[in-house]
PDB file of C-alpha atoms and ligand atoms in Angstrom:
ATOM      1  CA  UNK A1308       0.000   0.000   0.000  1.00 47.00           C
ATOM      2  CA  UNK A1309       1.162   3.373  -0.569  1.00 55.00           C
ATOM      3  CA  UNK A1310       0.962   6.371   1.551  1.00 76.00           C
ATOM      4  CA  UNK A1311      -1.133   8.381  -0.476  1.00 94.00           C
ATOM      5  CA  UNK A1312      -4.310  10.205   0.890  1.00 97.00           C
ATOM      6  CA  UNK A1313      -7.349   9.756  -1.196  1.00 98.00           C
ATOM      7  CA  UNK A1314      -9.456  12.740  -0.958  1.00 98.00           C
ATOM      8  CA  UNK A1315     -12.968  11.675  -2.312  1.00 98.00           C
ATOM      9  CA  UNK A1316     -15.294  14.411  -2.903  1.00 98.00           C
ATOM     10  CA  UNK A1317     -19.463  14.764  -4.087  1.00 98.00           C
ATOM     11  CA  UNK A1318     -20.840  17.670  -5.664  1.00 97.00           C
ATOM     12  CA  UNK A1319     -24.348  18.962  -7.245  1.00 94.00           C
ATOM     13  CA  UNK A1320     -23.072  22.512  -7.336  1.00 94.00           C
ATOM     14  CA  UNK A1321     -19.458  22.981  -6.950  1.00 95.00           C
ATOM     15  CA  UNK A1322     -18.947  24.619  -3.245  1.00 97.00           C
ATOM     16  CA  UNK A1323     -17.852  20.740  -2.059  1.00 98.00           C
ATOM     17  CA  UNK A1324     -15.359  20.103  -3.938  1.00 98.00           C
ATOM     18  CA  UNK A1325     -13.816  23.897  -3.593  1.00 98.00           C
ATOM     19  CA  UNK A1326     -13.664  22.567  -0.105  1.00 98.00           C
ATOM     20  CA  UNK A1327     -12.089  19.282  -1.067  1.00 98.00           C
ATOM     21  CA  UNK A1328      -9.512  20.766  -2.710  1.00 98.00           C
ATOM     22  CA  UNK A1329      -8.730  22.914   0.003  1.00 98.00           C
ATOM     23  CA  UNK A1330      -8.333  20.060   2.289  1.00 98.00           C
ATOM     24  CA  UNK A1331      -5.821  18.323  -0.604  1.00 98.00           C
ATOM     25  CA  UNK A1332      -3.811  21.054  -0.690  1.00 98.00           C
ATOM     26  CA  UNK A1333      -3.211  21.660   3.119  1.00 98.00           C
ATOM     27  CA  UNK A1334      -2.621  17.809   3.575  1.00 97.00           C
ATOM     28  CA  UNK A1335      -0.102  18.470   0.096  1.00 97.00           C
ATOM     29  CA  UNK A1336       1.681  21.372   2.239  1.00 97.00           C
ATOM     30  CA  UNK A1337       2.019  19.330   5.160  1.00 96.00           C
ATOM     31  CA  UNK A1338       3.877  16.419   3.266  1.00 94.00           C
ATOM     32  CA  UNK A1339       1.478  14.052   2.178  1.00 95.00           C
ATOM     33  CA  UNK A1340       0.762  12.655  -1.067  1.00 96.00           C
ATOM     34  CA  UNK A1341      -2.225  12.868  -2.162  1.00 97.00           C
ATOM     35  CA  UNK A1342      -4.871  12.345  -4.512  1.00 97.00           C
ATOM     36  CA  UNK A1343      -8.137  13.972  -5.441  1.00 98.00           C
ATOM     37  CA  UNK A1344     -11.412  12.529  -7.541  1.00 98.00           C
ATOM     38  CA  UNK A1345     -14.890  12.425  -7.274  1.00 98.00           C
ATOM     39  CA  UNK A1346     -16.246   9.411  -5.408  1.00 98.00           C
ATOM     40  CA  UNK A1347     -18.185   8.275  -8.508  1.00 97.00           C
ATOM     41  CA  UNK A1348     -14.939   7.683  -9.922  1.00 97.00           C
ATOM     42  CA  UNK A1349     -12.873   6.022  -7.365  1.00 97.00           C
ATOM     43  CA  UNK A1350     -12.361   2.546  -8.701  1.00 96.00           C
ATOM     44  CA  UNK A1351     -10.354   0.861  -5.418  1.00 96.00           C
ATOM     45  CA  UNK A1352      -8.484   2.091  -2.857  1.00 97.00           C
ATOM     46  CA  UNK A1353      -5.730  -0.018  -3.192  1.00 96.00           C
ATOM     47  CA  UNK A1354      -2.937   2.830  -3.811  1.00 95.00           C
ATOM     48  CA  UNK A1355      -4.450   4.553  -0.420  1.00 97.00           C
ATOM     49  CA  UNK A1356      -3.537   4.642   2.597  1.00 96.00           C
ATOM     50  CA  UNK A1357      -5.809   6.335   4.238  1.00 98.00           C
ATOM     51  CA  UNK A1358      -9.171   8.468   3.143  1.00 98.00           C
ATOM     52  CA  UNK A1359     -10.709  11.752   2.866  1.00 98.00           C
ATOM     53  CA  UNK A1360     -14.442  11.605   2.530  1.00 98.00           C
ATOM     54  CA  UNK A1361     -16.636  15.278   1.519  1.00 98.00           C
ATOM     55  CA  UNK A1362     -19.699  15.896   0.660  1.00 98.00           C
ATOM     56  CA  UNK A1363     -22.949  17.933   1.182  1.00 98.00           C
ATOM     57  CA  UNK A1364     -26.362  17.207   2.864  1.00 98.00           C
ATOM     58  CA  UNK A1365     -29.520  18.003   0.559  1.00 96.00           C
ATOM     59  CA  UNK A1366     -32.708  17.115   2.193  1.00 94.00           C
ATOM     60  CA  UNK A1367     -31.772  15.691   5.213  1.00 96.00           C
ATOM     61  CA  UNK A1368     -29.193  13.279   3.228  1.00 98.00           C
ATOM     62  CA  UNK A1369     -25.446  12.889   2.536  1.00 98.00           C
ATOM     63  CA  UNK A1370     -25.223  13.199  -1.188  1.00 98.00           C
ATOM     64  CA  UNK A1371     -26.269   9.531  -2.390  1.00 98.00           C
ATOM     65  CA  UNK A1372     -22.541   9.150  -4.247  1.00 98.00           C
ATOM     66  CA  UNK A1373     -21.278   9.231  -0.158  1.00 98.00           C
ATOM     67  CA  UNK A1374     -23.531   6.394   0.671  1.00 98.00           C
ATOM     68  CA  UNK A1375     -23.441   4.453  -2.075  1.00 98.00           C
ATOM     69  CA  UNK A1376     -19.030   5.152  -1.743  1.00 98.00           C
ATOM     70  CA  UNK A1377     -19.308   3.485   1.710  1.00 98.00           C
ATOM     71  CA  UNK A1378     -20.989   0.977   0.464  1.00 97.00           C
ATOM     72  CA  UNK A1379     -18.723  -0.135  -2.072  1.00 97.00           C
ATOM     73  CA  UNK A1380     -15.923   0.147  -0.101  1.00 98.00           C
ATOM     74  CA  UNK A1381     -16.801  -1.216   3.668  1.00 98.00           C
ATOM     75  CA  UNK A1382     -13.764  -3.325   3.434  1.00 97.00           C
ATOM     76  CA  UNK A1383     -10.643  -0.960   2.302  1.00 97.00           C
ATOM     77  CA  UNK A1384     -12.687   1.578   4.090  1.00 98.00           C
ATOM     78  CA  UNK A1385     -12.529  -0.457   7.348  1.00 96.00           C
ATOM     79  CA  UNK A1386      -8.648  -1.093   6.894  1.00 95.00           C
ATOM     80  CA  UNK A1387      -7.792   2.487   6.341  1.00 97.00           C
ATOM     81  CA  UNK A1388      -8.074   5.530   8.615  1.00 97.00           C
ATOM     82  CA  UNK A1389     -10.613   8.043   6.982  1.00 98.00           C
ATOM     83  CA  UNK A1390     -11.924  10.970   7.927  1.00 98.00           C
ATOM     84  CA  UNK A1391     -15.238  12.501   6.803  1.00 98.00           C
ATOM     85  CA  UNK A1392     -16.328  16.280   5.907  1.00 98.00           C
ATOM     86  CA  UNK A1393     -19.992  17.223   5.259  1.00 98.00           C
ATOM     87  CA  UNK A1394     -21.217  20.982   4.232  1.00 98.00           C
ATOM     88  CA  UNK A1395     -25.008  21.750   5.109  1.00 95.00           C
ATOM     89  CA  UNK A1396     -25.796  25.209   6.909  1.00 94.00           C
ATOM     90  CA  UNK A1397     -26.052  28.457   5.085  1.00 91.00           C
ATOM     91  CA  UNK A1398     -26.900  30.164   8.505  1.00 91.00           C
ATOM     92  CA  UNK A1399     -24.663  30.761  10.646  1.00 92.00           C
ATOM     93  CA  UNK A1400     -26.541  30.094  13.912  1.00 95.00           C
ATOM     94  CA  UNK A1401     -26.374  27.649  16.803  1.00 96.00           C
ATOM     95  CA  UNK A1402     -28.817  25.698  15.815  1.00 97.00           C
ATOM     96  CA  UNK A1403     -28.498  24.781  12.337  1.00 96.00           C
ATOM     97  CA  UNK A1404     -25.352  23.759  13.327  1.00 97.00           C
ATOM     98  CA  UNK A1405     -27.086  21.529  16.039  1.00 97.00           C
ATOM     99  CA  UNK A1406     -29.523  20.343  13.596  1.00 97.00           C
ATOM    100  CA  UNK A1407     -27.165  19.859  10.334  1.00 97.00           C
ATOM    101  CA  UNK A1408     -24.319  17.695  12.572  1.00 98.00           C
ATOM    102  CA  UNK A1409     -27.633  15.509  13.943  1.00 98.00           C
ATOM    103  CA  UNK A1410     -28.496  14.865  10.591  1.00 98.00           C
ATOM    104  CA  UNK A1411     -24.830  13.833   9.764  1.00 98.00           C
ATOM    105  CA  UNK A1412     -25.200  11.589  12.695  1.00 98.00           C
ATOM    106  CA  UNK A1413     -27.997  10.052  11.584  1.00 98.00           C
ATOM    107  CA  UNK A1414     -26.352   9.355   8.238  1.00 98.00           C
ATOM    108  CA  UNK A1415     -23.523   7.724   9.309  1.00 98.00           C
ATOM    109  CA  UNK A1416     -25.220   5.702  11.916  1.00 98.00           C
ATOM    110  CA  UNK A1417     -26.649   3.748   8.953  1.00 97.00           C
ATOM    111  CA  UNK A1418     -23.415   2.507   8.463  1.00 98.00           C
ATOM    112  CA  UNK A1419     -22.632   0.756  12.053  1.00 97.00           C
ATOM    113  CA  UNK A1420     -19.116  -0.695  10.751  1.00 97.00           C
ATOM    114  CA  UNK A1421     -18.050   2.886   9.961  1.00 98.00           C
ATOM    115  CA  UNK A1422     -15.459   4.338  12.337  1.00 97.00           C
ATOM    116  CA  UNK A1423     -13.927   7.438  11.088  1.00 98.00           C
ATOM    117  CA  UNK A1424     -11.193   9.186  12.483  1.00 98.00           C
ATOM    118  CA  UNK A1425     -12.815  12.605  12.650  1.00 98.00           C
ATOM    119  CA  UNK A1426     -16.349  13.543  11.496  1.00 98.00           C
ATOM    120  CA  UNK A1427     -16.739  17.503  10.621  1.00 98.00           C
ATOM    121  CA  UNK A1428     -19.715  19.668   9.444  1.00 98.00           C
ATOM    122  CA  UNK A1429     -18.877  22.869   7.657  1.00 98.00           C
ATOM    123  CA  UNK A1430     -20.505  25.753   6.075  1.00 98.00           C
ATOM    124  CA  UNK A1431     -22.227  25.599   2.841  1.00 97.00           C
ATOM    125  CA  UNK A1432     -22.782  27.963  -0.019  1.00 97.00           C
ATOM    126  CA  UNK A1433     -26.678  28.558  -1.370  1.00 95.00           C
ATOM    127  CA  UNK A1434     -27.092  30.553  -4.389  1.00 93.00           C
ATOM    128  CA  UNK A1435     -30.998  30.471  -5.632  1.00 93.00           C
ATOM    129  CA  UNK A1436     -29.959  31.099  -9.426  1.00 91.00           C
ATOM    130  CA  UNK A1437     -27.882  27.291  -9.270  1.00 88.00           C
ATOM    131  CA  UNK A1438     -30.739  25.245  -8.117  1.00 90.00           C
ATOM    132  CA  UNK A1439     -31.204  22.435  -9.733  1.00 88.00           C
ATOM    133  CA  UNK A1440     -34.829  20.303 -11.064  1.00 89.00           C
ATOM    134  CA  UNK A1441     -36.918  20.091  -9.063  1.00 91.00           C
ATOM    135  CA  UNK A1442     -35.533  23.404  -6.338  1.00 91.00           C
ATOM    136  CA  UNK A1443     -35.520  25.730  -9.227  1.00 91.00           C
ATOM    137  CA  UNK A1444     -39.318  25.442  -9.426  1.00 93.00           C
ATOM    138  CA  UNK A1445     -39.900  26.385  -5.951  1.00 93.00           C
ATOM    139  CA  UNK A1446     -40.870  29.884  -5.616  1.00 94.00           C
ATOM    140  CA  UNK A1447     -40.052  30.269  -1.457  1.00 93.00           C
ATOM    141  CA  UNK A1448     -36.122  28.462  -2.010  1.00 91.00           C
ATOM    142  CA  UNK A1449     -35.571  30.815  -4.931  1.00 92.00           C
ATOM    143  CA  UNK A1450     -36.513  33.831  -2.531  1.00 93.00           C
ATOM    144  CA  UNK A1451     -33.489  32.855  -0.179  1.00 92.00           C
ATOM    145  CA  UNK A1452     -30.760  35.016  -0.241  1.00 93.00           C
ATOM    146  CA  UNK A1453     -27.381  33.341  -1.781  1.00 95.00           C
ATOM    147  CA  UNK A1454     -24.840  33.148   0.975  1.00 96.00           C
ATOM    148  CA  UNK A1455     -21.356  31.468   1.727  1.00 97.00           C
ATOM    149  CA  UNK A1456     -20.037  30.504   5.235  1.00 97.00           C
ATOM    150  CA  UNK A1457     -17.547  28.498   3.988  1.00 98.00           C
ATOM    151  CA  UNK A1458     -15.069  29.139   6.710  1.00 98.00           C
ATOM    152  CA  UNK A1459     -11.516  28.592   4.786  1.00 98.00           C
ATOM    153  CA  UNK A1460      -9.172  29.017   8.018  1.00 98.00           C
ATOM    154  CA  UNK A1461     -11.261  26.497   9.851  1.00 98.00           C
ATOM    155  CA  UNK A1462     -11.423  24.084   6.697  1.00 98.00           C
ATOM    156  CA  UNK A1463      -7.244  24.356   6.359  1.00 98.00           C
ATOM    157  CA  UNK A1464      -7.244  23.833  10.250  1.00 98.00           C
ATOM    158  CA  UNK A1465      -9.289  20.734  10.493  1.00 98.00           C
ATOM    159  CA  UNK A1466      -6.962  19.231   7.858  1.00 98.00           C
ATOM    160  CA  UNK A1467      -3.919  20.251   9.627  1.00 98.00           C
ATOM    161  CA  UNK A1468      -5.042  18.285  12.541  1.00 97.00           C
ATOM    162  CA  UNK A1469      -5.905  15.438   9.865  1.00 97.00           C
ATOM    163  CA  UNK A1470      -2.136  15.146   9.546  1.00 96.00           C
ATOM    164  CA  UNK A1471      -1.534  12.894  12.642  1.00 94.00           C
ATOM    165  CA  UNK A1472      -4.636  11.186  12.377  1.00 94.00           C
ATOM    166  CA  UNK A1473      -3.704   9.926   8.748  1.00 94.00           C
ATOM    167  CA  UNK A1474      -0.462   8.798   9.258  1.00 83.00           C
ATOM    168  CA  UNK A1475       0.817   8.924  12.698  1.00 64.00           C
ATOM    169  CA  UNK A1476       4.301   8.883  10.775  1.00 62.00           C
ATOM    170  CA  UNK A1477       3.761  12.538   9.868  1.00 53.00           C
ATOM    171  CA  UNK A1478       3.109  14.239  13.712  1.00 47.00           C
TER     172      UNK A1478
HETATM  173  C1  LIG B2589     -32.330  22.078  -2.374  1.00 51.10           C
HETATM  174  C2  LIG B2589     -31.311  22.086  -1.277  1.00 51.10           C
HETATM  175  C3  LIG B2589     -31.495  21.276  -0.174  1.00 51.10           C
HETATM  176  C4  LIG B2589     -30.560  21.294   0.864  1.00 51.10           C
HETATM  177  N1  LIG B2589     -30.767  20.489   1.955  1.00 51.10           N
HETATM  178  C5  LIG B2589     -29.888  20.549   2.982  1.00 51.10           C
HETATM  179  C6  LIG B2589     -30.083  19.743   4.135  1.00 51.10           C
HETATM  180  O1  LIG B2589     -31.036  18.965   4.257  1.00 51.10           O
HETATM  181  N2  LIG B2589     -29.191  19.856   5.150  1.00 51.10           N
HETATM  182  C7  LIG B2589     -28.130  20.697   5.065  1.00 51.10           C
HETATM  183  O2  LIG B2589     -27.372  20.771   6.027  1.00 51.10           O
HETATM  184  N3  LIG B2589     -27.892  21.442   3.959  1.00 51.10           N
HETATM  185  C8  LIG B2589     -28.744  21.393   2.928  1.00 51.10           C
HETATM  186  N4  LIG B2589     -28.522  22.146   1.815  1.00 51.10           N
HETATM  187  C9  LIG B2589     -27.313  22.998   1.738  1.00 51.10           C
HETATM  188  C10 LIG B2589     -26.196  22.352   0.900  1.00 51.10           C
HETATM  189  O3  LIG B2589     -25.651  21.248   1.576  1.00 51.10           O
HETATM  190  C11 LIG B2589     -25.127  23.428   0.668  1.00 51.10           C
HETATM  191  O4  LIG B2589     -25.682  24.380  -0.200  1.00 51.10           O
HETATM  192  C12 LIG B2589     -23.842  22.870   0.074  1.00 51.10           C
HETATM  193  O5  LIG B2589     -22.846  23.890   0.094  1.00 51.10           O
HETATM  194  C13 LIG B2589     -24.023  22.337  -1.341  1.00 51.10           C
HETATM  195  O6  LIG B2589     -22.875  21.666  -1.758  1.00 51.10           O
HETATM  196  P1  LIG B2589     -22.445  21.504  -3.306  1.00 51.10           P
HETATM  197  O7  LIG B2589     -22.235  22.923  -3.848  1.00 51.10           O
HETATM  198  O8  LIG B2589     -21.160  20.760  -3.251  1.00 51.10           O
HETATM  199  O9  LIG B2589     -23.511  20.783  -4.007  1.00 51.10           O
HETATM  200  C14 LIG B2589     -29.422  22.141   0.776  1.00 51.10           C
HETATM  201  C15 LIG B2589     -29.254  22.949  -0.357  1.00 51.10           C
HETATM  202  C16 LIG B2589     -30.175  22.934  -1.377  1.00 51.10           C
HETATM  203  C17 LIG B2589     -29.958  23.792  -2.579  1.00 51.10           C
END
């Protein structure tokens, strides 16, 4: 096995995998090798040594490509330390964060086996004139402002801290 990272991202509108590759490149800075793709496309993780895992909540849900990723890949994914992002909120207030990281829970509770090394909700980005079939028809979510909480020192400091978790080798 190698010691690359896999960072594994999913995506409807693009703010994810911004994220994901800000996550690549701080794990890139500290050392690592890594490598980035789109879950959909990850054939095996046999060149990985340990795993990256983002993507965004949409109606209550990890993006399906996330749960149909740890499905495909209980086993590697149970040999190999991985760590798992999620965006959701586009307020910034106590409890949407509350609410968002419960429904994160609740995701990943489906999947009893799974044991990642750190589990992390960030911001999301919303903009009303990228909503896809069937949002864009809904006059109330086209009425909500766009916004962007992405917070990028927090993102580049929860990978820092990924470092060690990773590959011990590295602290
Ligand atoms: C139609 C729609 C439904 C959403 N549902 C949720 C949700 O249930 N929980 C949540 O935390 N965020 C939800 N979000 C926020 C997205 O997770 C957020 O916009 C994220 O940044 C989108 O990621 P992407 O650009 O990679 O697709 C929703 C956004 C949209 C447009």
């Amino acid at each position: 096995m190698s010691a690359s990272v896999l960072v594994a991202y999913a995506t409807r509108s693009g703010s994810t995998q911004e994220v994901a590759e800000a996550v690549a490149a701080t794990l890139r800075d500290a050392g690592l090798e890594v490598d980035i793709q789109p879950m959909r496309t990850v054939g095996d993780l046999k060149d990985n040594s340990a795993v990256v895992l983002g993507a965004p909540l949409y109606m209550f849900h990890w993006h399906k490509d996330a749960r149909g990723f740890l499905g495909r890949h209980r086993q590697a994914l149970a040999e190999r330390p991985t760590a798992v992002f999620a965006l959701g909120p586009f307020h910034d207030t106590e409890k949407e964060w509350q609410e968002v990281r419960g429904q994160l829970d609740k995701e990943l509770a489906k999947f009893p086996w799974f044991a990642p090394v750190a589990v992390e909700v960030f911001g999301g980005k919303f903009d009303p004139a990228k909503l896809g079939f069937p949002w864009k028809l809904n006059p109330a979510m086209k009425k909500i402002p766009a916004t962007d909480i992405r917070d990028w020192a927090a993102i580049s400091a929860w990978a820092k801290d990924l470092v060690a978790r990773l590959h011990p080798s590295q602290s």
